[in-house]
PDB file of C-alpha atoms in Angstrom:
ATOM      1  CA  MET A   1      -0.053  -0.010   0.063  1.00  0.00           C
ATOM      2  CA  LYS A   2       2.816   2.388   0.909  1.00  0.00           C
ATOM      3  CA  LYS A   3       4.651   1.510  -2.376  1.00  0.00           C
ATOM      4  CA  TYR A   4       1.472   2.334  -4.352  1.00  0.00           C
ATOM      5  CA  LEU A   5       0.990   5.663  -2.639  1.00  0.00           C
ATOM      6  CA  TYR A   6       4.582   6.709  -3.221  1.00  0.00           C
ATOM      7  CA  ILE A   7       4.440   5.881  -6.908  1.00  0.00           C
ATOM      8  CA  THR A   8       1.239   7.902  -7.396  1.00  0.00           C
ATOM      9  CA  ILE A   9       2.743  10.952  -5.798  1.00  0.00           C
ATOM     10  CA  ALA A  10       5.901  10.586  -7.778  1.00  0.00           C
ATOM     11  CA  CYS A  11       3.871  10.522 -10.966  1.00  0.00           C
ATOM     12  CA  MET A  12       2.063  13.626  -9.970  1.00  0.00           C
ATOM     13  CA  VAL A  13       5.304  15.515  -9.199  1.00  0.00           C
ATOM     14  CA  LEU A  14       6.868  14.409 -12.473  1.00  0.00           C
ATOM     15  CA  ALA A  15       3.768  15.566 -14.448  1.00  0.00           C
ATOM     16  CA  PHE A  16       3.449  18.868 -12.644  1.00  0.00           C
ATOM     17  CA  PRO A  17       6.238  20.861 -14.221  1.00  0.00           C
ATOM     18  CA  THR A  18       4.661  20.546 -17.681  1.00  0.00           C
ATOM     19  CA  SER A  19       1.657  22.479 -16.428  1.00  0.00           C
ATOM     20  CA  CYS A  20       3.792  25.266 -14.961  1.00  0.00           C
ATOM     21  CA  THR A  21       5.478  26.260 -18.191  1.00  0.00           C
ATOM     22  CA  ASP A  22       2.426  28.316 -19.125  1.00  0.00           C
ATOM     23  CA  GLY A  23       3.113  31.975 -18.022  1.00  0.00           C
ATOM     24  CA  SER A  24      -0.572  32.540 -17.439  1.00  0.00           C
ATOM     25  CA  ASP A  25      -0.360  30.616 -14.187  1.00  0.00           C
ATOM     26  CA  SER A  26       1.982  33.152 -12.596  1.00  0.00           C
ATOM     27  CA  VAL A  27       1.024  34.179  -9.085  1.00  0.00           C
ATOM     28  CA  GLY A  28       1.899  37.904  -9.887  1.00  0.00           C
ATOM     29  CA  GLU A  29       3.424  40.409  -7.518  1.00  0.00           C
ATOM     30  CA  SER A  30       3.362  39.908  -3.807  1.00  0.00           C
ATOM     31  CA  GLN A  31       0.644  41.692  -1.876  1.00  0.00           C
ATOM     32  CA  ILE A  32       2.687  41.712   1.352  1.00  0.00           C
ATOM     33  CA  ASP A  33       4.095  45.144   2.261  1.00  0.00           C
ATOM     34  CA  THR A  34       7.813  44.647   2.736  1.00  0.00           C
ATOM     35  CA  SER A  35       8.713  48.346   2.557  1.00  0.00           C
ATOM     36  CA  VAL A  36      10.788  49.641   5.445  1.00  0.00           C
ATOM     37  CA  PRO A  37       8.580  51.621   7.960  1.00  0.00           C
ATOM     38  CA  ILE A  38       9.330  55.168   8.654  1.00  0.00           C
ATOM     39  CA  LEU A  39      10.565  55.420  12.283  1.00  0.00           C
ATOM     40  CA  ASN A  40      10.544  58.464  14.526  1.00  0.00           C
ATOM     41  CA  ASP A  41      12.916  59.029  17.329  1.00  0.00           C
ATOM     42  CA  LEU A  42      10.450  57.342  19.721  1.00  0.00           C
ATOM     43  CA  ASP A  43      10.249  54.244  17.567  1.00  0.00           C
ATOM     44  CA  ILE A  44      14.038  54.054  17.354  1.00  0.00           C
ATOM     45  CA  TRP A  45      14.363  54.337  21.135  1.00  0.00           C
ATOM     46  CA  LEU A  46      11.769  51.693  21.785  1.00  0.00           C
ATOM     47  CA  ARG A  47      13.435  49.317  19.354  1.00  0.00           C
ATOM     48  CA  SER A  48      16.793  49.881  21.060  1.00  0.00           C
ATOM     49  CA  GLU A  49      15.558  49.524  24.659  1.00  0.00           C
ATOM     50  CA  PHE A  50      12.912  46.941  24.398  1.00  0.00           C
ATOM     51  CA  VAL A  51      12.793  44.981  21.091  1.00  0.00           C
ATOM     52  CA  ALA A  52      16.585  44.417  20.605  1.00  0.00           C
ATOM     53  CA  PRO A  53      17.416  43.324  24.161  1.00  0.00           C
ATOM     54  CA  TYR A  54      14.084  41.654  25.347  1.00  0.00           C
ATOM     55  CA  ASN A  55      11.979  41.045  22.133  1.00  0.00           C
ATOM     56  CA  ILE A  56       9.215  43.221  23.661  1.00  0.00           C
ATOM     57  CA  GLU A  57       7.184  45.418  21.318  1.00  0.00           C
ATOM     58  CA  MET A  58       5.745  48.599  22.724  1.00  0.00           C
ATOM     59  CA  LEU A  59       2.742  49.193  20.516  1.00  0.00           C
ATOM     60  CA  TYR A  60       1.333  52.697  20.642  1.00  0.00           C
ATOM     61  CA  LYS A  61       0.113  53.166  17.045  1.00  0.00           C
ATOM     62  CA  TRP A  62      -2.806  50.809  16.644  1.00  0.00           C
ATOM     63  CA  ASP A  63      -6.273  50.434  15.225  1.00  0.00           C
ATOM     64  CA  ILE A  64      -9.454  49.345  17.066  1.00  0.00           C
ATOM     65  CA  ASN A  65      -8.827  45.674  16.132  1.00  0.00           C
ATOM     66  CA  ASP A  66      -5.841  45.667  18.511  1.00  0.00           C
ATOM     67  CA  THR A  67      -8.125  46.355  21.485  1.00  0.00           C
ATOM     68  CA  ASP A  68     -11.738  45.617  22.529  1.00  0.00           C
ATOM     69  CA  VAL A  69     -14.021  46.833  19.769  1.00  0.00           C
ATOM     70  CA  ASP A  70     -16.815  47.186  22.190  1.00  0.00           C
ATOM     71  CA  ARG A  71     -15.083  49.981  24.208  1.00  0.00           C
ATOM     72  CA  PHE A  72     -14.466  53.639  23.500  1.00  0.00           C
ATOM     73  CA  LEU A  73     -10.628  53.575  23.451  1.00  0.00           C
ATOM     74  CA  HIS A  74      -7.994  55.603  21.646  1.00  0.00           C
ATOM     75  CA  PRO A  75      -4.201  55.465  21.144  1.00  0.00           C
ATOM     76  CA  PRO A  76      -2.099  57.550  23.508  1.00  0.00           C
ATOM     77  CA  LEU A  77      -0.339  60.822  22.853  1.00  0.00           C
ATOM     78  CA  GLU A  78       3.198  60.263  21.710  1.00  0.00           C
ATOM     79  CA  SER A  79       4.370  62.317  24.715  1.00  0.00           C
ATOM     80  CA  SER A  80       2.798  59.836  27.141  1.00  0.00           C
ATOM     81  CA  VAL A  81       4.652  56.746  25.753  1.00  0.00           C
ATOM     82  CA  ARG A  82       8.136  57.238  26.667  1.00  0.00           C
ATOM     83  CA  PRO A  83       7.562  58.129  30.349  1.00  0.00           C
ATOM     84  CA  VAL A  84       5.509  54.893  30.804  1.00  0.00           C
ATOM     85  CA  ALA A  85       8.107  52.935  28.978  1.00  0.00           C
ATOM     86  CA  GLU A  86      10.931  54.275  31.127  1.00  0.00           C
ATOM     87  CA  ALA A  87       8.896  53.442  34.261  1.00  0.00           C
ATOM     88  CA  LEU A  88       8.534  49.861  33.078  1.00  0.00           C
ATOM     89  CA  GLN A  89      12.271  49.833  32.230  1.00  0.00           C
ATOM     90  CA  LYS A  90      13.435  51.191  35.638  1.00  0.00           C
ATOM     91  CA  ALA A  91      10.894  49.539  38.053  1.00  0.00           C
ATOM     92  CA  TRP A  92      10.091  46.299  36.383  1.00  0.00           C
ATOM     93  CA  ILE A  93      12.687  45.031  33.884  1.00  0.00           C
ATOM     94  CA  GLU A  94      15.874  46.200  35.594  1.00  0.00           C
ATOM     95  CA  PRO A  95      14.999  44.999  39.111  1.00  0.00           C
ATOM     96  CA  TYR A  96      13.877  41.553  37.819  1.00  0.00           C
ATOM     97  CA  THR A  97      17.174  41.407  35.820  1.00  0.00           C
ATOM     98  CA  LEU A  98      19.192  42.293  38.873  1.00  0.00           C
ATOM     99  CA  VAL A  99      17.535  39.765  41.152  1.00  0.00           C
ATOM    100  CA  GLY A 100      16.629  37.037  38.683  1.00  0.00           C
ATOM    101  CA  GLY A 101      19.539  37.222  36.292  1.00  0.00           C
ATOM    102  CA  ALA A 102      20.322  38.750  32.922  1.00  0.00           C
ATOM    103  CA  ASP A 103      18.010  36.324  31.030  1.00  0.00           C
ATOM    104  CA  PHE A 104      14.961  36.333  33.347  1.00  0.00           C
ATOM    105  CA  ILE A 105      12.911  38.825  31.425  1.00  0.00           C
ATOM    106  CA  LYS A 106      14.285  37.561  28.185  1.00  0.00           C
ATOM    107  CA  LYS A 107      12.838  34.086  28.924  1.00  0.00           C
ATOM    108  CA  ILE A 108       9.584  35.015  30.713  1.00  0.00           C
ATOM    109  CA  ALA A 109       7.840  38.174  29.568  1.00  0.00           C
ATOM    110  CA  PRO A 110       4.947  39.464  27.596  1.00  0.00           C
ATOM    111  CA  ARG A 111       6.194  40.025  24.099  1.00  0.00           C
ATOM    112  CA  GLN A 112       3.915  42.967  23.480  1.00  0.00           C
ATOM    113  CA  PHE A 113       2.586  45.972  25.382  1.00  0.00           C
ATOM    114  CA  THR A 114      -0.321  47.821  23.898  1.00  0.00           C
ATOM    115  CA  LEU A 115      -0.526  51.311  25.356  1.00  0.00           C
ATOM    116  CA  VAL A 116      -3.956  52.947  25.421  1.00  0.00           C
ATOM    117  CA  GLY A 117      -4.528  56.636  26.248  1.00  0.00           C
ATOM    118  CA  SER A 118      -8.090  56.388  27.506  1.00  0.00           C
ATOM    119  CA  PHE A 119      -9.867  54.916  30.418  1.00  0.00           C
ATOM    120  CA  ASN A 120     -11.432  51.439  29.965  1.00  0.00           C
ATOM    121  CA  TYR A 121     -14.804  51.670  31.603  1.00  0.00           C
ATOM    122  CA  ASN A 122     -16.699  48.455  32.280  1.00  0.00           C
ATOM    123  CA  PRO A 123     -20.307  48.790  31.212  1.00  0.00           C
ATOM    124  CA  ASN A 124     -21.880  46.335  33.500  1.00  0.00           C
ATOM    125  CA  SER A 125     -20.180  47.307  36.779  1.00  0.00           C
ATOM    126  CA  PRO A 126     -18.861  50.456  38.438  1.00  0.00           C
ATOM    127  CA  THR A 127     -15.171  49.613  37.684  1.00  0.00           C
ATOM    128  CA  ILE A 128     -12.389  50.580  35.377  1.00  0.00           C
ATOM    129  CA  THR A 129     -10.037  48.014  33.792  1.00  0.00           C
ATOM    130  CA  LEU A 130      -6.428  49.226  34.307  1.00  0.00           C
ATOM    131  CA  GLY A 131      -4.725  46.436  32.413  1.00  0.00           C
ATOM    132  CA  VAL A 132      -5.219  43.136  30.646  1.00  0.00           C
ATOM    133  CA  ALA A 133      -2.893  40.097  30.193  1.00  0.00           C
ATOM    134  CA  GLU A 134      -3.547  37.904  27.184  1.00  0.00           C
ATOM    135  CA  ALA A 135      -2.210  34.296  27.166  1.00  0.00           C
ATOM    136  CA  GLY A 136       1.047  35.442  28.751  1.00  0.00           C
ATOM    137  CA  ALA A 137       2.088  37.144  25.604  1.00  0.00           C
ATOM    138  CA  LYS A 138       0.530  40.585  25.723  1.00  0.00           C
ATOM    139  CA  ILE A 139      -0.362  43.208  28.375  1.00  0.00           C
ATOM    140  CA  THR A 140      -2.506  46.164  27.546  1.00  0.00           C
ATOM    141  CA  LEU A 141      -2.242  49.253  29.715  1.00  0.00           C
ATOM    142  CA  PHE A 142      -5.087  51.820  29.802  1.00  0.00           C
ATOM    143  CA  ASN A 143      -5.392  55.603  30.612  1.00  0.00           C
ATOM    144  CA  ILE A 144      -1.630  56.429  30.310  1.00  0.00           C
ATOM    145  CA  ASP A 145      -2.591  59.922  28.922  1.00  0.00           C
ATOM    146  CA  PHE A 146      -3.750  60.776  32.468  1.00  0.00           C
ATOM    147  CA  LEU A 147      -0.764  59.786  34.550  1.00  0.00           C
ATOM    148  CA  ASP A 148       1.025  62.401  36.645  1.00  0.00           C
ATOM    149  CA  PHE A 149       4.749  61.649  36.854  1.00  0.00           C
ATOM    150  CA  THR A 150       5.219  64.171  39.681  1.00  0.00           C
ATOM    151  CA  ASP A 151       2.859  62.011  41.878  1.00  0.00           C
ATOM    152  CA  ILE A 152       4.192  58.695  43.174  1.00  0.00           C
ATOM    153  CA  ASN A 153       0.731  57.278  43.537  1.00  0.00           C
ATOM    154  CA  SER A 154       0.018  58.047  39.909  1.00  0.00           C
ATOM    155  CA  ILE A 155       3.288  56.360  38.869  1.00  0.00           C
ATOM    156  CA  LYS A 156       2.517  53.296  40.882  1.00  0.00           C
ATOM    157  CA  GLN A 157      -0.796  52.684  39.024  1.00  0.00           C
ATOM    158  CA  PRO A 158       0.731  51.302  35.809  1.00  0.00           C
ATOM    159  CA  LEU A 159       3.508  49.655  37.765  1.00  0.00           C
ATOM    160  CA  LYS A 160       1.061  47.836  40.058  1.00  0.00           C
ATOM    161  CA  THR A 161      -0.939  46.728  36.965  1.00  0.00           C
ATOM    162  CA  VAL A 162       2.208  45.336  35.402  1.00  0.00           C
ATOM    163  CA  GLN A 163       3.308  43.641  38.534  1.00  0.00           C
ATOM    164  CA  HIS A 164      -0.144  42.112  38.831  1.00  0.00           C
ATOM    165  CA  GLU A 165      -0.311  40.862  35.154  1.00  0.00           C
ATOM    166  CA  TYR A 166       3.325  39.686  35.305  1.00  0.00           C
ATOM    167  CA  ALA A 167       2.575  37.572  38.333  1.00  0.00           C
ATOM    168  CA  HIS A 168      -0.287  35.997  36.340  1.00  0.00           C
ATOM    169  CA  ILE A 169       2.279  35.163  33.558  1.00  0.00           C
ATOM    170  CA  LEU A 170       4.650  33.628  36.091  1.00  0.00           C
ATOM    171  CA  ASN A 171       1.725  31.558  37.420  1.00  0.00           C
ATOM    172  CA  GLN A 172       1.006  30.385  33.901  1.00  0.00           C
ATOM    173  CA  ASN A 173       4.534  29.037  33.777  1.00  0.00           C
ATOM    174  CA  ILE A 174       4.550  27.549  37.242  1.00  0.00           C
ATOM    175  CA  PRO A 175       1.244  27.379  39.081  1.00  0.00           C
ATOM    176  CA  PHE A 176       1.195  28.416  42.732  1.00  0.00           C
ATOM    177  CA  ASP A 177       0.308  25.869  45.564  1.00  0.00           C
ATOM    178  CA  VAL A 178      -3.416  25.207  45.590  1.00  0.00           C
ATOM    179  CA  ALA A 179      -3.243  25.419  49.476  1.00  0.00           C
ATOM    180  CA  TYR A 180      -3.067  29.195  49.045  1.00  0.00           C
ATOM    181  CA  GLY A 181      -6.723  29.390  48.017  1.00  0.00           C
ATOM    182  CA  GLN A 182      -7.674  27.323  51.143  1.00  0.00           C
ATOM    183  CA  ILE A 183      -6.384  29.863  53.651  1.00  0.00           C
ATOM    184  CA  ASN A 184      -9.642  31.781  53.848  1.00  0.00           C
ATOM    185  CA  PRO A 185     -11.898  30.753  50.848  1.00  0.00           C
ATOM    186  CA  ALA A 186     -15.298  31.652  52.419  1.00  0.00           C
ATOM    187  CA  ASP A 187     -15.360  35.331  51.563  1.00  0.00           C
ATOM    188  CA  TYR A 188     -14.302  35.258  47.821  1.00  0.00           C
ATOM    189  CA  THR A 189     -16.951  36.937  45.793  1.00  0.00           C
ATOM    190  CA  ALA A 190     -17.753  38.144  42.260  1.00  0.00           C
ATOM    191  CA  GLN A 191     -19.183  41.178  43.871  1.00  0.00           C
ATOM    192  CA  TRP A 192     -15.802  42.379  45.135  1.00  0.00           C
ATOM    193  CA  PHE A 193     -16.341  45.823  43.827  1.00  0.00           C
ATOM    194  CA  ASN A 194     -18.960  46.403  46.586  1.00  0.00           C
ATOM    195  CA  ARG A 195     -16.135  46.244  49.192  1.00  0.00           C
ATOM    196  CA  SER A 196     -13.495  48.799  49.952  1.00  0.00           C
ATOM    197  CA  ASN A 197      -9.893  47.758  50.331  1.00  0.00           C
ATOM    198  CA  ALA A 198     -10.078  48.339  54.069  1.00  0.00           C
ATOM    199  CA  GLU A 199     -13.296  46.023  54.305  1.00  0.00           C
ATOM    200  CA  ALA A 200     -11.495  43.387  52.255  1.00  0.00           C
ATOM    201  CA  ARG A 201      -8.409  43.499  54.598  1.00  0.00           C
ATOM    202  CA  GLU A 202     -10.597  42.930  57.632  1.00  0.00           C
ATOM    203  CA  LEU A 203     -11.671  39.701  55.888  1.00  0.00           C
ATOM    204  CA  GLY A 204      -8.067  38.682  55.147  1.00  0.00           C
ATOM    205  CA  TYR A 205      -7.555  39.900  51.631  1.00  0.00           C
ATOM    206  CA  ILE A 206      -5.006  42.562  50.658  1.00  0.00           C
ATOM    207  CA  THR A 207      -7.305  44.421  48.300  1.00  0.00           C
ATOM    208  CA  ALA A 208     -10.936  44.278  47.367  1.00  0.00           C
ATOM    209  CA  TYR A 209     -10.005  42.826  43.976  1.00  0.00           C
ATOM    210  CA  GLY A 210      -7.996  40.277  45.645  1.00  0.00           C
ATOM    211  CA  SER A 211     -11.117  38.977  47.332  1.00  0.00           C
ATOM    212  CA  SER A 212     -12.629  38.039  43.908  1.00  0.00           C
ATOM    213  CA  GLN A 213     -10.937  34.667  43.661  1.00  0.00           C
ATOM    214  CA  GLU A 214      -7.777  32.913  44.672  1.00  0.00           C
ATOM    215  CA  GLY A 215      -5.736  33.693  41.520  1.00  0.00           C
ATOM    216  CA  GLU A 216      -6.462  37.352  41.906  1.00  0.00           C
ATOM    217  CA  ASP A 217      -5.726  37.119  45.550  1.00  0.00           C
ATOM    218  CA  PHE A 218      -2.216  35.709  44.824  1.00  0.00           C
ATOM    219  CA  VAL A 219      -1.159  38.322  42.182  1.00  0.00           C
ATOM    220  CA  GLU A 220      -2.665  41.198  44.183  1.00  0.00           C
ATOM    221  CA  MET A 221      -0.423  40.136  47.156  1.00  0.00           C
ATOM    222  CA  VAL A 222       2.604  40.297  44.705  1.00  0.00           C
ATOM    223  CA  SER A 223       1.652  43.624  43.223  1.00  0.00           C
ATOM    224  CA  GLU A 224       1.015  45.216  46.597  1.00  0.00           C
ATOM    225  CA  MET A 225       4.314  44.019  48.002  1.00  0.00           C
ATOM    226  CA  LEU A 226       6.182  45.107  44.806  1.00  0.00           C
ATOM    227  CA  THR A 227       4.630  48.611  44.657  1.00  0.00           C
ATOM    228  CA  ASN A 228       5.164  49.348  48.385  1.00  0.00           C
ATOM    229  CA  SER A 229       8.242  49.447  50.453  1.00  0.00           C
ATOM    230  CA  LYS A 230       8.378  46.724  53.116  1.00  0.00           C
ATOM    231  CA  GLU A 231       7.660  49.370  55.757  1.00  0.00           C
ATOM    232  CA  ASP A 232       4.602  50.610  53.919  1.00  0.00           C
ATOM    233  CA  PHE A 233       3.302  47.069  53.254  1.00  0.00           C
ATOM    234  CA  ASP A 234       3.778  46.157  56.864  1.00  0.00           C
ATOM    235  CA  ALA A 235       2.025  49.306  57.944  1.00  0.00           C
ATOM    236  CA  ILE A 236      -0.971  48.231  55.772  1.00  0.00           C
ATOM    237  CA  VAL A 237      -1.078  44.903  57.390  1.00  0.00           C
ATOM    238  CA  GLU A 238      -0.638  46.131  60.820  1.00  0.00           C
ATOM    239  CA  SER A 239      -3.526  48.549  60.399  1.00  0.00           C
ATOM    240  CA  ILE A 240      -5.908  45.524  60.289  1.00  0.00           C
ATOM    241  CA  SER A 241      -7.890  45.212  63.519  1.00  0.00           C
ATOM    242  CA  ASN A 242      -9.015  41.617  62.937  1.00  0.00           C
ATOM    243  CA  GLU A 243      -6.099  39.502  64.250  1.00  0.00           C
ATOM    244  CA  GLU A 244      -7.274  36.409  62.415  1.00  0.00           C
ATOM    245  CA  SER A 245      -7.414  38.297  59.121  1.00  0.00           C
ATOM    246  CA  LYS A 246      -3.983  39.784  59.821  1.00  0.00           C
ATOM    247  CA  THR A 247      -2.696  36.234  60.260  1.00  0.00           C
ATOM    248  CA  PHE A 248      -4.282  35.223  56.947  1.00  0.00           C
ATOM    249  CA  ILE A 249      -2.513  37.828  55.073  1.00  0.00           C
ATOM    250  CA  ARG A 250       0.840  37.015  56.703  1.00  0.00           C
ATOM    251  CA  GLN A 251       0.312  33.382  55.762  1.00  0.00           C
ATOM    252  CA  LYS A 252      -0.270  34.482  52.115  1.00  0.00           C
ATOM    253  CA  GLU A 253       2.744  36.718  52.150  1.00  0.00           C
ATOM    254  CA  ALA A 254       4.921  33.755  53.295  1.00  0.00           C
ATOM    255  CA  MET A 255       3.528  31.525  50.506  1.00  0.00           C
ATOM    256  CA  VAL A 256       4.170  34.230  47.924  1.00  0.00           C
ATOM    257  CA  VAL A 257       7.697  34.708  49.157  1.00  0.00           C
ATOM    258  CA  ASP A 258       8.270  30.919  49.081  1.00  0.00           C
ATOM    259  CA  TYR A 259       6.772  30.649  45.549  1.00  0.00           C
ATOM    260  CA  TYR A 260       9.314  33.153  44.079  1.00  0.00           C
ATOM    261  CA  LYS A 261      12.251  31.597  46.001  1.00  0.00           C
ATOM    262  CA  THR A 262      11.479  27.981  45.299  1.00  0.00           C
ATOM    263  CA  ASN A 263      10.605  28.329  41.606  1.00  0.00           C
ATOM    264  CA  PHE A 264      12.688  31.302  40.402  1.00  0.00           C
ATOM    265  CA  ASP A 265      15.378  31.610  43.057  1.00  0.00           C
ATOM    266  CA  ILE A 266      14.254  35.205  43.604  1.00  0.00           C
ATOM    267  CA  ASP A 267      14.284  36.859  47.000  1.00  0.00           C
ATOM    268  CA  LEU A 268      10.947  38.850  46.861  1.00  0.00           C
ATOM    269  CA  TYR A 269      12.054  41.218  49.696  1.00  0.00           C
ATOM    270  CA  GLU A 270      15.180  42.118  47.844  1.00  0.00           C
ATOM    271  CA  LEU A 271      13.188  42.724  44.657  1.00  0.00           C
ATOM    272  CA  GLN A 272      10.787  44.806  46.823  1.00  0.00           C
ATOM    273  CA  VAL A 273      13.688  47.052  47.979  1.00  0.00           C
ATOM    274  CA  ILE A 274      15.081  47.615  44.498  1.00  0.00           C
ATOM    275  CA  ILE A 275      11.710  48.374  42.995  1.00  0.00           C
ATOM    276  CA  ASP A 276      10.812  50.833  45.726  1.00  0.00           C
ATOM    277  CA  ALA A 277      14.124  52.737  45.211  1.00  0.00           C
ATOM    278  CA  ALA A 278      13.547  52.812  41.464  1.00  0.00           C
ATOM    279  CA  THR A 279       9.978  54.081  41.826  1.00  0.00           C
ATOM    280  CA  GLN A 280      11.070  56.844  44.108  1.00  0.00           C
ATOM    281  CA  GLU A 281      13.734  57.826  41.655  1.00  0.00           C
ATOM    282  CA  LEU A 282      11.184  58.081  38.906  1.00  0.00           C
ATOM    283  CA  VAL A 283       9.402  60.896  40.851  1.00  0.00           C
ATOM    284  CA  ASN A 284      12.652  62.674  41.818  1.00  0.00           C
TER     285      ASN A 284
END
């Protein structure tokens, strides 16, 4: 049977060239645009600082098909792009490179950031989406036209979003221990937006969004630790009046620290110190 199939294919291959001698079968000129794009100074800088060393594209010129077509979104002002890119460079890439090694971001990272100038309002809830991670390959950041780089809390907003989404990407590579979600599972809720952060902390969750489900709980712990100094994070935890809830959060903190050390050989407290110093420098 195999011999017969081979002979048939061979005959077809031998016969085919005779039909290709007719010039009328030419496929014609390629429709793919291979022209060299015109790059401005910002494009050249982004290629030098992100594409060349890390294979990360910073997409700020896009059409609606690159985002959610059901939302009213627009590309950012060019003047908004470099400050955000530099913040990611200084307070995300460089700290992880220092603590995790020169190849850490090169091996595990989203390969594209889409930057959006406008706010992303959610139509069915009183919330705003600050960022989205897609399949570990892309992160979209919203409302970058409205950031104030003289205000550390404004700077922390996109950084917290990236630390949150990047922790999801790390979890996609190596899942966290399922025991994490069993520390205090009773108060997870899809109606998390009806809670304040203070109310969520009294239930044992570091933020209201962290009380939505265990996966968000884990990455919110990471993002809160990495966008606050250890002193500020400890102050948040110590402000909780419910001692049991305070214990829950400390248990979660220990599991997050162990996850980074065991799976990536990263000291999360060392990373926390470096990121805090870099964030302070961005303002100064």
